[in-house]
Coordinates of C-alpha atoms and ligand atoms in Angstrom, one line a residue:
M20 CA -11.0 -29.0 -30.0
S21 CA -14.1 -31.9 -28.8
T22 CA -12.9 -34.8 -26.8
V23 CA -12.4 -38.1 -27.7
P24 CA -15.7 -40.0 -27.8
A25 CA -16.1 -43.1 -25.8
G26 CA -16.1 -45.7 -28.7
A27 CA -17.9 -48.7 -28.4
A28 CA -18.0 -49.3 -24.5
A29 CA -20.9 -47.1 -23.3
P30 CA -19.7 -45.1 -20.0
E31 CA -22.6 -46.2 -18.3
T32 CA -21.5 -49.4 -17.7
A33 CA -18.4 -47.8 -16.5
A34 CA -19.2 -45.6 -13.5
G35 CA -21.3 -45.9 -11.1
P36 CA -24.0 -43.8 -9.8
E37 CA -21.5 -42.3 -7.1
E38 CA -18.6 -42.1 -9.0
P39 CA -17.5 -39.1 -10.3
P40 CA -17.5 -39.2 -14.4
S41 CA -14.4 -39.7 -15.7
P42 CA -12.9 -36.4 -16.2
R43 CA -12.6 -36.6 -20.1
T44 CA -16.2 -37.7 -20.7
T45 CA -17.0 -34.6 -19.1
G46 CA -14.8 -32.5 -21.7
A47 CA -12.6 -30.9 -18.9
P48 CA -9.7 -29.3 -20.0
E49 CA -6.9 -31.5 -19.1
A50 CA -5.5 -31.7 -22.4
P51 CA -6.5 -30.7 -25.7
T52 CA -7.4 -34.3 -28.0
W53 CA -7.9 -35.4 -31.5
P54 CA -11.1 -33.6 -33.0
E55 CA -14.4 -35.7 -33.9
E56 CA -13.5 -35.3 -37.7
F57 CA -9.8 -37.2 -37.0
A58 CA -10.9 -39.6 -34.5
A59 CA -13.9 -40.9 -37.2
R60 CA -11.2 -41.0 -39.7
Y61 CA -8.7 -43.0 -37.7
R62 CA -11.7 -45.1 -36.5
A63 CA -12.8 -46.0 -39.9
A64 CA -9.0 -46.8 -41.2
G65 CA -9.0 -49.0 -38.7
H66 CA -6.2 -47.5 -36.4
W67 CA -8.1 -47.2 -33.5
R68 CA -9.8 -50.7 -32.9
G69 CA -11.8 -50.1 -29.4
E70 CA -9.3 -52.3 -27.4
T71 CA -7.9 -51.3 -24.4
F72 CA -4.9 -52.8 -22.2
G73 CA -7.0 -54.7 -20.0
G74 CA -9.1 -56.1 -22.5
M75 CA -5.8 -57.1 -24.8
L76 CA -4.4 -58.9 -21.7
R77 CA -7.6 -61.1 -20.8
D78 CA -7.9 -62.2 -24.3
R79 CA -4.6 -63.3 -25.1
A80 CA -4.9 -64.9 -21.4
E81 CA -7.6 -66.6 -22.6
V82 CA -6.3 -67.6 -25.7
H83 CA -2.7 -68.9 -24.4
P84 CA -3.0 -69.1 -20.8
D85 CA 0.3 -71.3 -20.5
R86 CA 2.5 -68.9 -22.9
I87 CA 4.9 -67.3 -21.0
A88 CA 4.4 -63.3 -20.7
V89 CA 7.1 -62.2 -18.8
I90 CA 10.8 -63.6 -17.1
D91 CA 12.4 -61.4 -14.3
P92 CA 15.8 -63.3 -14.1
A93 CA 16.6 -61.4 -10.8
G94 CA 13.4 -59.3 -9.2
G95 CA 12.3 -62.3 -7.1
P96 CA 12.4 -62.7 -3.8
A97 CA 16.1 -63.4 -2.7
G98 CA 17.0 -62.6 -5.9
G99 CA 15.2 -65.7 -7.6
R100 CA 13.9 -65.9 -11.4
R101 CA 10.2 -65.5 -11.5
V102 CA 8.3 -66.4 -15.0
W103 CA 4.8 -65.7 -15.7
T104 CA 2.3 -67.3 -18.1
Y105 CA -0.2 -64.8 -19.3
A106 CA -2.7 -66.3 -17.2
E107 CA -0.4 -65.5 -14.5
L108 CA 0.0 -62.3 -15.6
D109 CA -3.8 -61.7 -15.8
R110 CA -4.7 -63.2 -12.3
R111 CA -1.7 -61.4 -10.9
A112 CA -3.6 -57.9 -12.3
D113 CA -6.8 -58.7 -11.3
R114 CA -5.8 -59.5 -8.0
M115 CA -3.8 -56.2 -7.7
A116 CA -6.4 -54.1 -9.3
A117 CA -9.0 -55.3 -6.6
G118 CA -6.5 -54.4 -4.0
F119 CA -6.0 -51.1 -5.4
A120 CA -9.9 -50.7 -5.7
A121 CA -10.3 -51.4 -2.1
R122 CA -8.0 -48.6 -1.4
G123 CA -9.9 -46.4 -3.3
I124 CA -7.6 -45.7 -5.9
G125 CA -10.1 -45.5 -8.9
R126 CA -10.8 -44.1 -11.9
G127 CA -8.9 -41.6 -13.5
D128 CA -6.3 -41.5 -10.5
R129 CA -2.9 -41.1 -11.0
V130 CA -0.3 -43.4 -9.8
V131 CA 3.4 -42.6 -9.8
V132 CA 5.2 -45.8 -10.9
Q133 CA 9.0 -45.8 -10.5
L134 CA 9.9 -49.3 -10.7
P135 CA 13.1 -50.9 -11.9
N136 CA 12.9 -53.6 -14.4
V137 CA 11.2 -56.4 -12.5
A138 CA 8.2 -58.6 -13.1
E139 CA 5.9 -56.7 -10.4
F140 CA 5.9 -53.4 -13.4
F141 CA 3.7 -55.3 -15.2
E142 CA 1.3 -56.4 -12.6
V143 CA 1.2 -52.9 -11.3
V144 CA 0.7 -51.5 -14.6
F145 CA -2.0 -53.7 -15.8
A146 CA -3.9 -53.5 -12.8
L147 CA -4.1 -49.9 -13.0
F148 CA -5.2 -49.8 -16.5
R149 CA -8.1 -52.1 -15.7
I150 CA -9.4 -49.9 -13.0
G151 CA -8.6 -47.1 -15.4
A152 CA -6.5 -45.3 -12.9
L153 CA -3.2 -43.7 -14.6
P154 CA 0.4 -44.3 -14.1
V155 CA 2.7 -41.8 -14.2
F156 CA 6.1 -43.5 -15.4
A157 CA 8.8 -42.0 -13.2
L158 CA 12.5 -43.6 -14.3
P159 CA 14.4 -45.5 -11.5
A160 CA 16.9 -42.3 -11.8
H161 CA 14.7 -39.8 -11.1
R162 CA 15.4 -37.8 -7.7
K163 CA 13.5 -35.7 -5.1
T164 CA 13.2 -32.9 -7.2
E165 CA 11.2 -35.2 -9.9
I166 CA 9.1 -37.3 -7.7
G167 CA 8.5 -34.5 -5.7
Y168 CA 7.0 -32.6 -8.8
F169 CA 4.8 -35.9 -10.7
C170 CA 3.2 -36.4 -7.7
S171 CA 2.4 -33.2 -6.0
F172 CA 1.6 -32.3 -10.1
T173 CA -0.9 -34.5 -10.6
E174 CA -2.1 -35.0 -7.6
A175 CA -1.1 -38.8 -7.2
V176 CA -2.9 -40.5 -4.7
A177 CA -0.2 -43.5 -4.8
Y178 CA 3.2 -43.6 -5.6
V179 CA 5.1 -47.5 -6.4
I180 CA 8.4 -47.8 -5.5
P181 CA 11.3 -50.8 -4.9
A182 CA 12.9 -50.4 -1.6
V183 CA 16.1 -50.4 -2.5
H184 CA 17.7 -50.6 -5.9
E185 CA 21.2 -50.2 -7.2
G186 CA 22.2 -49.5 -4.0
F187 CA 19.8 -45.8 -3.8
D188 CA 17.1 -46.5 -1.1
Y189 CA 13.7 -45.5 -2.5
R190 CA 12.1 -45.2 0.8
T191 CA 13.8 -42.0 1.8
L192 CA 12.0 -40.8 -1.5
A193 CA 8.6 -41.7 -0.3
T194 CA 9.2 -39.4 2.7
T195 CA 9.8 -36.3 1.0
A196 CA 7.1 -37.0 -1.8
R197 CA 4.6 -37.5 1.1
A198 CA 5.7 -34.2 2.3
Q199 CA 5.2 -32.5 -1.1
A200 CA 2.2 -34.0 -2.3
P201 CA -0.5 -33.7 0.6
S202 CA -2.9 -36.4 -1.9
L203 CA -0.5 -38.8 -1.7
K204 CA -2.8 -41.7 0.1
H205 CA -0.2 -44.5 -0.5
V206 CA 3.3 -45.8 -1.1
F207 CA 3.5 -49.4 -2.2
V208 CA 7.1 -51.0 -2.1
A209 CA 7.7 -53.9 -4.2
G210 CA 10.3 -56.5 -2.7
G211 CA 12.2 -55.8 0.4
D212 CA 11.1 -54.0 3.7
A213 CA 8.3 -51.6 3.2
G214 CA 9.2 -49.6 6.3
Y215 CA 7.0 -47.3 6.9
F216 CA 5.0 -47.9 4.1
E217 CA 2.7 -50.7 3.0
S218 CA 4.4 -53.8 0.6
L219 CA 3.0 -54.0 -1.9
A220 CA 2.7 -58.2 -1.5
E221 CA 0.1 -57.7 0.3
V222 CA -2.1 -55.5 -2.0
P223 CA -3.8 -58.2 -3.8
A224 CA -6.8 -59.3 -3.0
E225 CA -9.8 -61.3 -4.2
P226 CA -10.7 -60.3 -8.2
V227 CA -13.9 -58.3 -8.2
D228 CA -15.8 -56.9 -10.9
L229 CA -14.4 -53.6 -12.0
P230 CA -15.8 -50.8 -14.9
E231 CA -13.2 -50.9 -17.5
P232 CA -12.3 -47.8 -18.6
A233 CA -13.2 -46.7 -22.8
P234 CA -10.8 -47.3 -25.8
G235 CA -10.8 -43.7 -25.6
D236 CA -9.7 -42.6 -21.9
L237 CA -6.1 -42.0 -21.1
A238 CA -4.4 -44.9 -20.3
F239 CA -1.4 -43.6 -18.7
L240 CA 1.2 -40.3 -18.1
Q241 CA 4.5 -40.8 -20.1
L242 CA 6.9 -38.0 -19.5
S243 CA 8.7 -35.7 -21.9
G244 CA 12.4 -35.1 -22.1
G245 CA 10.8 -31.6 -22.1
S246 CA 12.9 -28.5 -22.7
T247 CA 11.4 -26.3 -20.1
G248 CA 12.2 -25.9 -16.5
V249 CA 9.9 -28.9 -15.9
P250 CA 8.4 -32.1 -17.3
K251 CA 5.7 -32.3 -19.8
L252 CA 3.3 -35.1 -19.2
I253 CA 2.0 -36.9 -22.5
P254 CA -1.6 -38.3 -21.9
R255 CA -1.8 -41.2 -24.3
T256 CA -5.5 -43.3 -24.6
H257 CA -6.1 -47.0 -25.0
D258 CA -6.8 -46.9 -28.2
D259 CA -3.5 -44.6 -29.9
Y260 CA -1.0 -46.1 -28.1
I261 CA -2.1 -49.9 -29.2
Y262 CA -2.6 -48.4 -32.7
S263 CA 1.7 -47.7 -32.5
L264 CA 1.9 -51.3 -30.8
R265 CA 0.3 -53.0 -33.1
G266 CA 2.0 -50.8 -36.4
S267 CA 5.4 -51.3 -34.6
N268 CA 4.7 -55.0 -34.4
E269 CA 4.1 -55.3 -38.1
I270 CA 7.2 -53.3 -39.0
C271 CA 9.7 -55.1 -36.8
A272 CA 7.9 -58.3 -37.5
V273 CA 6.9 -59.1 -34.0
D274 CA 4.7 -61.9 -33.2
E275 CA 3.8 -65.0 -30.7
N276 CA 7.5 -66.5 -31.0
S277 CA 9.4 -63.2 -30.3
V278 CA 11.1 -62.7 -27.1
Y279 CA 12.4 -59.6 -26.8
L280 CA 14.7 -58.1 -24.3
C281 CA 13.9 -55.3 -22.0
V282 CA 17.4 -53.6 -21.3
L283 CA 16.4 -49.8 -21.1
P284 CA 14.2 -49.0 -18.1
A285 CA 10.9 -50.3 -18.5
A286 CA 8.7 -47.7 -18.2
H287 CA 10.3 -45.3 -20.9
N288 CA 8.4 -45.0 -23.9
F289 CA 11.3 -46.9 -26.1
P290 CA 11.3 -50.0 -24.9
L291 CA 7.8 -50.2 -23.7
S292 CA 6.5 -49.3 -26.8
S293 CA 8.6 -49.7 -29.9
P294 CA 7.6 -52.3 -30.0
G295 CA 8.8 -53.0 -26.5
S296 CA 7.5 -55.3 -24.0
L297 CA 4.1 -54.1 -24.8
G298 CA 4.5 -54.6 -28.0
T299 CA 5.5 -58.0 -27.0
L300 CA 2.6 -58.5 -25.3
Y301 CA 0.4 -57.5 -27.2
A302 CA 1.3 -60.2 -29.8
G303 CA 1.4 -62.8 -27.5
G304 CA 5.2 -62.7 -27.1
R305 CA 7.9 -63.1 -24.3
V306 CA 9.0 -60.1 -22.6
V307 CA 12.8 -60.9 -20.7
L308 CA 13.6 -58.5 -18.0
C309 CA 17.3 -57.4 -17.9
P310 CA 18.2 -55.5 -15.0
R311 CA 21.1 -54.1 -15.7
P312 CA 22.1 -52.7 -20.0
V313 CA 25.5 -53.9 -19.5
P314 CA 27.3 -56.5 -22.5
D315 CA 27.7 -59.5 -19.8
E316 CA 24.1 -59.6 -18.6
A317 CA 22.4 -58.6 -21.7
F318 CA 24.3 -61.5 -23.5
R319 CA 23.9 -64.1 -21.0
L320 CA 19.7 -63.4 -21.4
I321 CA 20.1 -63.3 -24.7
E322 CA 21.7 -66.6 -24.8
S323 CA 19.9 -68.5 -22.1
E324 CA 16.1 -67.1 -23.0
G325 CA 16.6 -66.9 -26.6
V326 CA 16.0 -63.0 -27.3
T327 CA 14.8 -62.8 -30.7
I328 CA 14.9 -58.6 -30.6
T329 CA 15.6 -56.2 -28.4
G330 CA 16.1 -52.1 -28.6
V331 CA 19.3 -49.9 -27.0
V332 CA 20.5 -46.4 -27.1
P333 CA 23.1 -45.4 -29.1
P334 CA 25.9 -45.4 -26.3
L335 CA 25.0 -49.2 -25.5
A336 CA 24.5 -50.5 -29.0
L337 CA 28.5 -49.0 -29.3
V338 CA 29.5 -50.9 -26.0
W339 CA 27.2 -54.3 -27.5
T340 CA 29.3 -53.8 -30.7
E341 CA 32.6 -54.1 -29.2
A342 CA 32.1 -56.4 -26.5
A343 CA 29.9 -58.8 -28.5
P344 CA 33.1 -60.4 -30.4
R345 CA 35.0 -61.1 -27.4
S346 CA 32.2 -62.8 -25.7
A347 CA 32.2 -66.3 -25.4
Y348 CA 27.6 -66.2 -25.0
D349 CA 26.1 -67.2 -28.5
L350 CA 23.6 -64.1 -29.5
G351 CA 22.8 -66.3 -32.7
S352 CA 18.8 -65.9 -31.6
L353 CA 19.3 -62.6 -31.7
S354 CA 17.7 -61.0 -35.2
V355 CA 17.1 -58.2 -34.9
L356 CA 18.5 -54.7 -32.8
L357 CA 16.8 -51.9 -32.5
V358 CA 18.7 -48.7 -32.1
G359 CA 17.0 -45.1 -30.8
G360 CA 17.0 -42.4 -28.7
A361 CA 19.3 -40.2 -29.8
K362 CA 21.3 -40.1 -33.4
F363 CA 23.1 -43.9 -34.1
S364 CA 26.8 -42.7 -36.2
E365 CA 26.8 -44.4 -39.5
E366 CA 30.2 -45.3 -38.6
T367 CA 28.7 -47.2 -35.3
A368 CA 25.4 -48.7 -37.2
R369 CA 28.0 -50.7 -39.9
R370 CA 29.4 -52.3 -37.4
V371 CA 25.9 -53.5 -36.0
R372 CA 25.7 -56.6 -38.0
P373 CA 29.2 -58.2 -38.2
A374 CA 29.7 -57.8 -34.2
L375 CA 26.6 -58.6 -33.7
G376 CA 25.2 -61.2 -36.5
C377 CA 21.7 -59.8 -36.8
S378 CA 19.4 -56.7 -38.7
L379 CA 19.6 -53.1 -37.6
Q380 CA 16.7 -50.8 -36.9
Q381 CA 17.0 -47.4 -36.9
V382 CA 14.5 -46.2 -34.4
F383 CA 13.3 -42.0 -34.4
G384 CA 10.3 -42.0 -31.5
M385 CA 9.1 -39.8 -29.1
A386 CA 6.9 -40.5 -26.0
E387 CA 4.7 -37.5 -27.9
G388 CA 4.2 -39.9 -30.5
L389 CA 5.7 -40.4 -34.0
V390 CA 7.8 -43.2 -33.9
N391 CA 9.7 -43.5 -37.2
Y392 CA 11.9 -47.1 -37.9
T393 CA 13.7 -48.1 -40.7
R394 CA 12.1 -51.3 -42.7
L395 CA 13.6 -54.7 -42.3
D396 CA 13.6 -55.0 -46.1
D397 CA 15.1 -51.2 -46.8
P398 CA 18.0 -51.1 -48.5
Q399 CA 21.5 -51.1 -46.3
E400 CA 22.2 -47.7 -46.7
T401 CA 18.9 -47.0 -45.7
V402 CA 19.4 -48.1 -42.6
L403 CA 22.6 -47.1 -42.3
T404 CA 22.2 -43.6 -42.6
T405 CA 18.8 -42.6 -41.9
Q406 CA 16.1 -42.7 -38.9
G407 CA 13.3 -44.5 -40.5
R408 CA 9.8 -43.7 -41.8
P409 CA 6.9 -43.1 -40.0
I410 CA 4.5 -46.1 -38.9
S411 CA 0.9 -45.0 -40.4
P412 CA -0.1 -43.6 -43.6
D413 CA -1.8 -41.1 -41.7
D414 CA 1.1 -40.0 -39.7
E415 CA 1.3 -36.6 -41.4
I416 CA 5.2 -35.2 -41.3
L417 CA 5.6 -31.2 -42.2
V418 CA 9.4 -30.0 -42.8
V419 CA 9.1 -25.9 -42.3
D420 CA 11.5 -23.2 -42.1
D421 CA 11.2 -20.6 -38.8
E422 CA 7.9 -19.5 -40.4
D423 CA 6.5 -22.5 -40.8
N424 CA 6.6 -22.2 -44.0
E425 CA 6.8 -25.7 -45.8
L426 CA 10.2 -26.6 -47.5
P427 CA 11.0 -28.5 -50.2
V428 CA 11.9 -32.1 -49.8
G429 CA 15.7 -32.5 -48.8
E430 CA 15.5 -29.0 -47.3
T431 CA 16.6 -29.0 -43.8
G432 CA 13.8 -27.8 -41.4
H433 CA 11.6 -27.9 -38.3
L434 CA 10.0 -31.3 -37.7
L435 CA 5.8 -30.9 -37.5
T436 CA 3.7 -33.8 -37.1
R437 CA 0.0 -35.1 -36.5
G438 CA -1.4 -38.1 -36.6
P439 CA -3.3 -41.1 -34.8
Y440 CA -0.7 -41.7 -32.5
T441 CA 0.8 -38.2 -31.9
I442 CA -0.9 -36.3 -28.7
R443 CA -2.6 -32.5 -29.2
G444 CA -1.8 -31.5 -26.4
Y445 CA 0.3 -32.1 -23.2
W446 CA -1.6 -32.8 -19.7
K447 CA -3.0 -29.6 -17.8
A448 CA -0.3 -27.2 -19.8
P449 CA -2.3 -25.0 -21.9
E450 CA 0.1 -21.8 -22.2
H451 CA 3.0 -24.3 -23.4
N452 CA 0.5 -26.1 -25.8
A453 CA 0.2 -23.2 -27.1
R454 CA 3.9 -22.9 -28.4
S455 CA 4.1 -26.4 -28.4
F456 CA 1.5 -26.9 -31.2
T457 CA 0.6 -25.2 -34.1
E458 CA -3.4 -24.4 -34.8
D459 CA -4.4 -26.9 -36.8
G460 CA -2.8 -29.3 -33.7
F461 CA 0.6 -30.0 -35.5
Y462 CA 3.1 -31.1 -32.4
R463 CA 6.6 -29.2 -32.8
T464 CA 8.8 -31.5 -32.3
G465 CA 12.0 -29.5 -31.9
D466 CA 13.4 -31.8 -33.9
V467 CA 15.6 -30.5 -36.9
V468 CA 15.3 -33.0 -39.7
R469 CA 15.2 -33.5 -43.6
L470 CA 13.2 -35.9 -45.7
T471 CA 15.2 -38.1 -48.3
A472 CA 13.4 -39.1 -51.6
T473 CA 11.8 -42.5 -50.2
G474 CA 10.6 -40.6 -47.4
H475 CA 12.6 -41.6 -44.9
I476 CA 13.5 -39.2 -42.1
V477 CA 17.5 -37.9 -41.3
V478 CA 17.7 -36.2 -37.9
E479 CA 20.1 -33.3 -38.5
G480 CA 20.1 -31.0 -35.2
R481 CA 17.9 -29.8 -32.9
A482 CA 16.1 -26.7 -32.0
K483 CA 14.6 -27.2 -28.9
D484 CA 17.0 -25.9 -25.8
Q485 CA 17.5 -29.7 -24.9
I486 CA 20.5 -32.3 -24.2
N487 CA 20.0 -35.3 -25.6
R488 CA 22.8 -37.6 -23.5
G489 CA 22.8 -40.8 -25.2
G490 CA 19.4 -40.9 -25.1
E491 CA 18.6 -39.3 -21.7
K492 CA 16.9 -35.6 -22.3
I493 CA 17.6 -32.7 -20.1
A494 CA 15.9 -29.4 -20.5
A495 CA 19.0 -26.9 -20.2
E496 CA 16.2 -24.3 -18.3
E497 CA 15.5 -27.1 -15.5
V498 CA 19.1 -27.4 -14.9
E499 CA 20.1 -23.8 -15.0
N500 CA 17.4 -23.0 -12.8
H501 CA 18.7 -25.1 -9.9
I502 CA 22.0 -23.7 -10.6
L503 CA 20.7 -19.9 -10.1
A504 CA 19.9 -21.2 -7.0
H505 CA 22.9 -21.2 -5.9
P506 CA 24.1 -17.9 -3.9
A507 CA 27.1 -17.4 -5.3
V508 CA 25.9 -17.6 -9.2
H509 CA 24.8 -14.8 -11.1
D510 CA 23.4 -16.3 -14.2
A511 CA 24.1 -19.9 -16.0
N512 CA 23.3 -21.4 -19.4
V513 CA 23.6 -25.0 -20.2
V514 CA 24.5 -26.1 -23.8
A515 CA 25.1 -29.5 -24.9
E516 CA 28.8 -30.2 -26.1
P517 CA 30.2 -33.6 -27.9
D518 CA 30.9 -36.9 -26.7
P519 CA 32.5 -39.7 -28.0
Y520 CA 31.0 -42.1 -26.2
L521 CA 27.4 -40.3 -25.4
G522 CA 27.4 -37.8 -28.2
E523 CA 26.4 -34.9 -26.2
R524 CA 27.2 -34.4 -22.7
T525 CA 26.1 -31.1 -20.7
C526 CA 28.3 -28.1 -19.9
A527 CA 27.1 -25.5 -18.0
Y528 CA 28.6 -21.7 -18.4
V529 CA 28.2 -20.0 -14.9
I530 CA 28.9 -16.2 -14.0
L531 CA 29.1 -16.2 -10.3
R532 CA 27.8 -13.1 -8.3
P533 CA 30.9 -10.0 -7.7
G534 CA 32.4 -10.5 -4.6
A535 CA 30.7 -14.0 -4.2
E536 CA 32.9 -16.9 -2.1
P537 CA 35.1 -18.3 -5.1
L538 CA 33.3 -21.2 -6.2
R539 CA 34.6 -24.5 -7.8
A540 CA 33.0 -26.8 -10.3
P541 CA 32.5 -29.6 -8.0
A542 CA 30.6 -27.8 -5.7
V543 CA 28.3 -26.9 -8.3
K544 CA 27.7 -30.6 -9.2
K545 CA 27.1 -31.1 -5.6
F546 CA 25.1 -28.7 -5.0
V547 CA 22.3 -29.4 -8.2
R548 CA 23.0 -33.2 -6.8
E549 CA 21.9 -32.7 -3.5
R550 CA 18.5 -30.4 -4.5
G551 CA 17.6 -33.7 -5.7
L552 CA 18.2 -34.1 -9.5
A553 CA 18.2 -37.3 -11.3
A554 CA 22.4 -38.0 -12.0
Y555 CA 22.3 -37.8 -15.6
K556 CA 21.0 -34.0 -15.2
V557 CA 24.1 -33.3 -13.2
P558 CA 26.6 -30.7 -15.5
D559 CA 29.3 -32.6 -16.6
R560 CA 31.6 -30.1 -16.8
V561 CA 31.2 -26.6 -15.4
V562 CA 33.0 -23.5 -16.6
F563 CA 33.4 -19.7 -15.1
V564 CA 32.7 -17.0 -17.3
D565 CA 33.0 -13.5 -17.0
A566 CA 29.9 -12.7 -19.2
F567 CA 28.3 -14.4 -22.2
P568 CA 28.8 -13.8 -25.8
K569 CA 25.1 -12.3 -26.9
T570 CA 23.5 -12.4 -30.0
G571 CA 22.5 -9.5 -32.3
V572 CA 19.7 -8.1 -29.9
G573 CA 21.6 -9.1 -27.0
K574 CA 20.1 -12.0 -25.7
V575 CA 22.7 -14.7 -25.0
S576 CA 23.9 -17.1 -27.6
K577 CA 23.4 -20.4 -27.1
K578 CA 24.8 -21.0 -30.1
D579 CA 27.8 -18.9 -29.4
L580 CA 28.4 -21.1 -26.3
R581 CA 28.1 -24.4 -28.0
A582 CA 30.8 -23.4 -30.2
A583 CA 32.8 -22.3 -27.4
A584 CA 32.2 -25.4 -25.7
T585 CA 33.5 -27.7 -28.6
S586 CA 36.2 -25.5 -29.5
P587 CA 39.8 -26.6 -28.6
A588 CA 40.8 -23.9 -26.3
A589 CA 37.7 -25.4 -23.8
A590 CA 39.6 -27.2 -21.5
P591 CA 37.8 -29.6 -19.0
Ligands
AMP619 P1 10.9 -37.8 -26.0 O1 10.4 -36.5 -26.2 O2 11.5 -37.5 -24.5 O3 10.2 -38.6 -25.9 O4 12.5 -37.8 -26.7 C1 11.6 -37.4 -27.5 C2 13.6 -37.0 -28.8 O5 14.5 -37.9 -28.6 C3 13.2 -36.5 -30.3 O6 12.2 -35.8 -30.4 C4 14.4 -36.3 -30.5 O7 14.9 -35.1 -30.3 C5 15.2 -37.6 -29.8 N1 15.2 -38.7 -30.6 C6 14.9 -40.3 -30.4 N2 15.2 -41.1 -31.6 C7 16.5 -40.3 -31.7 C8 17.2 -40.5 -32.7 N3 17.0 -42.1 -33.4 N4 17.8 -39.7 -34.0 C9 18.2 -38.7 -33.1 N5 17.2 -38.4 -32.1 C10 16.1 -38.9 -31.9
DBH620 O1 13.8 -41.1 -27.5 C1 12.5 -41.2 -27.4 O2 11.5 -40.9 -26.9 C2 12.3 -42.8 -28.1 C3 13.1 -43.4 -29.4 C4 12.7 -44.4 -29.6 C5 10.8 -43.2 -28.4 O3 9.7 -42.7 -27.4 C6 10.3 -44.3 -28.9 C7 11.6 -44.7 -29.7 O4 9.1 -45.0 -28.6

């Protein structure tokens, strides 16, 4: 497959003679990308307009310098409120970019960014966008296993962390990441004592002229929830991602008067782009960072900042609808609540408007690309019972059987998709790509869906070996591998079981080695936690068995294990 042509901005101006050329323009096979005929079509349709994130911020700062871009109610020094206008964010991004460049961070370099919902997140990522370095969007919940992997696999040159957040000291993570990834030259600490590392506050320098990336270049690496032993990295370009923002803004009526409350972790694809903080900044609106997703904090900010739109996962939507009628805060400014990341029950969906007084939009998206929304003018039944339809008329949707044969509309099958903002392959994963994409470039989402006559998608289930724990995705194989590392464990299988609050939680079935010392469930959980895995991946329940149910050909039947986990006989 060919690479995405650089578009309008000529690469000669973007790379000095001594600088290595961008990997993309050399055609290095870091990831397959759109064939030229598709790229040309997406440009001709006006989807890819040759914009970059750096350019977008520059433009907004010129057009409305004094409008507020970002409000961080508590992340400033000593927990103070920070308000940055577009001019301020633009200036800060320039200064941070200059500081990064002075440290040798340049085009194509990977930088693992693990920040909570603080204003520095935007300062850092726009600085990286400007120099063409690629943020790798880690989540605050990630621990040494994930971080060590991101740093070493991407050969990251830098890692950006808070000092301490929610009682966890990220500097300890940086110490282990350093040991694991020899490429890691810099650790930047935002807020608090930098310890052995460099304070992010000391990085900014006088702005310098920096070569800007081209619109077809990679902008960042997003994370996939994954279904394999290690998470996959998702290469997104400026052009493709910005198209998804523009499309999302139109569908969710986000404009310069919108105030978006970023409740979920800022780096996650949903709050970043659906329409999220980047969509809001694209529209010239205002992003308010919510430090914690608890109703009291979110509701207080909705009232005080006049929030108009926000996005949450189903378990949070449930908590909010229960808390709102008892809350003293005035939520009158809120006009849209987006709910997605996992299937939203019709029952709770019905309660959104009565409880919160706003419109519901269901959103079914994925960091790989495709995002579906119910529309603001869809009939109520559609909003309550479907997960929406794609952003783009050029999003191609196929529902197929196990042999990739297309099914008639209304039948349930595997969702395949391809389009102007859906990747053609993961970053440096050729073997996995061969399985996750069809020969003609459709992404195998692993979701089992059906289409309604109106083209809306109903998510019916999942074929990928993943647990969706209230929107947090867990690859079964990844957790299984960690349990298998225990010396007393002979074999392990991790499956989803229903949970009234989260939708699903994880259940690990474990066979002990004959003659091994007896092991109890808490010891297995502790073992997994101590291997440095994000807490949400630690199994909720561990069940010891003598054997696993098998399929006709003798493979372990996860289907039967799931059924066993669901049966009333399955004691916690
Ligand atoms: P990821 O690949 O980690 O970005 O996660 C995307 C996956 O989350 C999708 O492929 C679905 O499995 C799941 N997902 C996202 N939104 C929804 C939704 N509204 N309903 C059901 N599943 C969803
Ligand atoms: O779950 C997701 O990954 C997700 C959900 C809603 C997403 O990436 C998105 C919207 O953009």
